PDB file of C-alpha atoms in Angstrom:
ATOM      1  CA  UNK A   1      74.195  48.133  95.285  1.00 67.00           C
ATOM      2  CA  UNK A   2      75.574  50.844  97.501  1.00 66.00           C
ATOM      3  CA  UNK A   3      78.202  50.562 100.214  1.00 68.00           C
ATOM      4  CA  UNK A   4      78.568  53.229 102.860  1.00 67.00           C
ATOM      5  CA  UNK A   5      81.325  53.147 105.433  1.00 67.00           C
ATOM      6  CA  UNK A   6      80.441  56.107 107.592  1.00 61.00           C
ATOM      7  CA  UNK A   7      79.747  56.692 111.242  1.00 62.00           C
ATOM      8  CA  UNK A   8      76.970  59.212 110.533  1.00 83.00           C
ATOM      9  CA  UNK A   9      73.307  58.340 110.646  1.00 90.00           C
ATOM     10  CA  UNK A  10      72.457  61.315 108.427  1.00 91.00           C
ATOM     11  CA  UNK A  11      74.479  60.067 105.447  1.00 91.00           C
ATOM     12  CA  UNK A  12      73.195  56.504 105.818  1.00 93.00           C
ATOM     13  CA  UNK A  13      69.575  57.694 106.056  1.00 95.00           C
ATOM     14  CA  UNK A  14      69.966  60.006 103.057  1.00 95.00           C
ATOM     15  CA  UNK A  15      71.518  57.288 100.914  1.00 94.00           C
ATOM     16  CA  UNK A  16      68.757  54.845 101.824  1.00 96.00           C
ATOM     17  CA  UNK A  17      66.054  57.458 101.166  1.00 97.00           C
ATOM     18  CA  UNK A  18      67.546  58.328  97.764  1.00 96.00           C
ATOM     19  CA  UNK A  19      67.796  54.662  96.771  1.00 94.00           C
ATOM     20  CA  UNK A  20      64.246  53.862  97.830  1.00 96.00           C
ATOM     21  CA  UNK A  21      62.758  56.973  96.228  1.00 96.00           C
ATOM     22  CA  UNK A  22      64.432  56.201  92.884  1.00 94.00           C
ATOM     23  CA  UNK A  23      62.823  52.776  92.691  1.00 93.00           C
ATOM     24  CA  UNK A  24      59.365  53.844  93.864  1.00 94.00           C
ATOM     25  CA  UNK A  25      58.999  52.912  97.523  1.00 95.00           C
ATOM     26  CA  UNK A  26      56.311  54.833  99.390  1.00 95.00           C
ATOM     27  CA  UNK A  27      57.356  57.611 101.780  1.00 96.00           C
ATOM     28  CA  UNK A  28      55.965  55.712 104.794  1.00 96.00           C
ATOM     29  CA  UNK A  29      57.851  52.510 103.943  1.00 96.00           C
ATOM     30  CA  UNK A  30      60.981  54.569 103.325  1.00 97.00           C
ATOM     31  CA  UNK A  31      60.614  56.155 106.770  1.00 97.00           C
ATOM     32  CA  UNK A  32      60.191  52.725 108.357  1.00 97.00           C
ATOM     33  CA  UNK A  33      63.336  51.462 106.605  1.00 97.00           C
ATOM     34  CA  UNK A  34      65.289  54.514 107.729  1.00 97.00           C
ATOM     35  CA  UNK A  35      64.263  53.883 111.340  1.00 97.00           C
ATOM     36  CA  UNK A  36      65.255  50.210 111.069  1.00 97.00           C
ATOM     37  CA  UNK A  37      68.628  51.244 109.610  1.00 97.00           C
ATOM     38  CA  UNK A  38      69.198  53.656 112.499  1.00 95.00           C
ATOM     39  CA  UNK A  39      68.517  50.868 114.995  1.00 95.00           C
ATOM     40  CA  UNK A  40      71.068  48.602 113.300  1.00 95.00           C
ATOM     41  CA  UNK A  41      73.672  51.383 113.202  1.00 94.00           C
ATOM     42  CA  UNK A  42      73.224  52.248 116.866  1.00 92.00           C
ATOM     43  CA  UNK A  43      73.518  48.553 117.770  1.00 92.00           C
ATOM     44  CA  UNK A  44      76.749  48.298 115.734  1.00 93.00           C
ATOM     45  CA  UNK A  45      78.200  51.260 117.638  1.00 91.00           C
ATOM     46  CA  UNK A  46      76.927  50.282 121.075  1.00 89.00           C
ATOM     47  CA  UNK A  47      77.237  46.500 121.062  1.00 87.00           C
ATOM     48  CA  UNK A  48      79.610  45.859 118.151  1.00 88.00           C
ATOM     49  CA  UNK A  49      82.046  48.564 119.279  1.00 86.00           C
ATOM     50  CA  UNK A  50      82.531  49.612 115.654  1.00 87.00           C
ATOM     51  CA  UNK A  51      83.033  53.340 115.005  1.00 85.00           C
ATOM     52  CA  UNK A  52      82.415  53.037 111.235  1.00 86.00           C
ATOM     53  CA  UNK A  53      80.165  50.074 110.430  1.00 92.00           C
ATOM     54  CA  UNK A  54      79.755  49.104 106.792  1.00 92.00           C
ATOM     55  CA  UNK A  55      76.253  49.714 105.438  1.00 94.00           C
ATOM     56  CA  UNK A  56      75.180  47.849 102.313  1.00 95.00           C
ATOM     57  CA  UNK A  57      71.971  48.682 100.445  1.00 95.00           C
ATOM     58  CA  UNK A  58      70.820  46.320  97.697  1.00 95.00           C
ATOM     59  CA  UNK A  59      67.715  47.016  95.645  1.00 93.00           C
ATOM     60  CA  UNK A  60      66.802  44.347  93.080  1.00 92.00           C
ATOM     61  CA  UNK A  61      63.548  43.375  91.381  1.00 90.00           C
ATOM     62  CA  UNK A  62      61.485  45.598  93.654  1.00 90.00           C
ATOM     63  CA  UNK A  63      62.977  44.168  96.850  1.00 95.00           C
ATOM     64  CA  UNK A  64      65.348  45.805  99.298  1.00 97.00           C
ATOM     65  CA  UNK A  65      68.064  44.389 101.566  1.00 98.00           C
ATOM     66  CA  UNK A  66      69.968  46.586 103.999  1.00 97.00           C
ATOM     67  CA  UNK A  67      72.820  45.217 106.094  1.00 97.00           C
ATOM     68  CA  UNK A  68      75.095  46.719 108.721  1.00 96.00           C
ATOM     69  CA  UNK A  69      78.416  44.981 109.385  1.00 95.00           C
ATOM     70  CA  UNK A  70      80.291  45.514 112.622  1.00 94.00           C
ATOM     71  CA  UNK A  71      83.556  44.187 113.994  1.00 92.00           C
ATOM     72  CA  UNK A  72      82.128  41.917 116.689  1.00 91.00           C
ATOM     73  CA  UNK A  73      81.385  38.218 116.243  1.00 90.00           C
ATOM     74  CA  UNK A  74      78.929  38.302 119.185  1.00 89.00           C
ATOM     75  CA  UNK A  75      75.417  37.690 117.885  1.00 88.00           C
ATOM     76  CA  UNK A  76      72.590  40.044 118.807  1.00 84.00           C
ATOM     77  CA  UNK A  77      70.180  38.934 121.484  1.00 76.00           C
ATOM     78  CA  UNK A  78      66.576  39.821 122.103  1.00 70.00           C
ATOM     79  CA  UNK A  79      66.246  39.595 125.882  1.00 66.00           C
ATOM     80  CA  UNK A  80      62.880  39.308 127.602  1.00 68.00           C
ATOM     81  CA  UNK A  81      61.553  42.791 128.113  1.00 65.00           C
ATOM     82  CA  UNK A  82      60.496  44.459 131.280  1.00 63.00           C
ATOM     83  CA  UNK A  83      58.085  47.378 131.249  1.00 61.00           C
ATOM     84  CA  UNK A  84      60.782  49.323 133.083  1.00 61.00           C
ATOM     85  CA  UNK A  85      63.635  48.457 130.684  1.00 57.00           C
ATOM     86  CA  UNK A  86      65.241  51.500 129.090  1.00 58.00           C
ATOM     87  CA  UNK A  87      66.705  49.552 126.156  1.00 60.00           C
ATOM     88  CA  UNK A  88      66.495  46.210 124.403  1.00 59.00           C
ATOM     89  CA  UNK A  89      63.636  46.894 122.004  1.00 74.00           C
ATOM     90  CA  UNK A  90      65.637  47.751 118.885  1.00 83.00           C
ATOM     91  CA  UNK A  91      65.542  44.383 117.138  1.00 89.00           C
ATOM     92  CA  UNK A  92      61.846  43.994 117.965  1.00 88.00           C
ATOM     93  CA  UNK A  93      61.317  47.348 116.300  1.00 90.00           C
ATOM     94  CA  UNK A  94      63.293  46.207 113.242  1.00 95.00           C
ATOM     95  CA  UNK A  95      61.180  43.024 113.101  1.00 93.00           C
ATOM     96  CA  UNK A  96      57.980  45.070 113.233  1.00 94.00           C
ATOM     97  CA  UNK A  97      59.050  47.528 110.523  1.00 96.00           C
ATOM     98  CA  UNK A  98      60.436  45.044 107.993  1.00 97.00           C
ATOM     99  CA  UNK A  99      59.444  41.794 106.308  1.00 97.00           C
ATOM    100  CA  UNK A 100      62.343  39.885 107.866  1.00 97.00           C
ATOM    101  CA  UNK A 101      65.695  40.358 109.509  1.00 97.00           C
ATOM    102  CA  UNK A 102      68.638  38.163 110.345  1.00 96.00           C
ATOM    103  CA  UNK A 103      72.350  37.842 110.946  1.00 96.00           C
ATOM    104  CA  UNK A 104      75.173  36.613 108.703  1.00 96.00           C
ATOM    105  CA  UNK A 105      78.277  35.600 110.593  1.00 94.00           C
ATOM    106  CA  UNK A 106      81.829  36.219 109.423  1.00 91.00           C
ATOM    107  CA  UNK A 107      85.153  35.112 110.878  1.00 89.00           C
ATOM    108  CA  UNK A 108      85.540  38.111 113.195  1.00 90.00           C
ATOM    109  CA  UNK A 109      82.441  40.112 112.455  1.00 94.00           C
ATOM    110  CA  UNK A 110      78.741  39.927 111.677  1.00 96.00           C
ATOM    111  CA  UNK A 111      76.208  41.563 109.402  1.00 96.00           C
ATOM    112  CA  UNK A 112      72.745  42.273 110.738  1.00 97.00           C
ATOM    113  CA  UNK A 113      70.267  42.810 107.924  1.00 98.00           C
ATOM    114  CA  UNK A 114      66.642  43.432 107.093  1.00 98.00           C
ATOM    115  CA  UNK A 115      64.605  42.977 103.931  1.00 98.00           C
ATOM    116  CA  UNK A 116      61.503  44.528 102.423  1.00 97.00           C
ATOM    117  CA  UNK A 117      59.478  42.833  99.706  1.00 96.00           C
ATOM    118  CA  UNK A 118      57.978  44.575  96.689  1.00 85.00           C
ATOM    119  CA  UNK A 119      58.217  48.309  96.072  1.00 58.00           C
ATOM    120  CA  UNK A 120      54.786  49.950  96.222  1.00 50.00           C
TER     121      UNK A 120
END
C-alpha cells in the first residue's frame, strides 16, 4: 500500500506507474489507470476544493485499488451530457477505463476510487 499526499499529478502518476510495473500490469492498462487517477485528482481539486488530496494505491493478489480522498462530503454527480458540454465526462471516462469505481463517504470528506482486476 502506498499513500501519497501531494498536489502534483506527476508524482501521483509516477508512483502508480512504478507500482503497476513492479507487479506486472501491461503498459496500456497502466496508462489507462494513470488517466483515471488524473481525472480523480482534478475532480478533488476542482469540486472537492482540496489542494492536497490523499492518494492511496493498494495492489494485492493481482488486483489494484486507487482512491483519492478530498475534503468535501458532497458526492460526485454524473450529469446528463450535452454534445456542447465542455466538462462533466470525467467519471464516465473513469468508468470506461476501469473495472469499477465508487465512493466511500467519511464524516467530512469522501474517497472516490477505482479498481482493476487481475494483472496481465
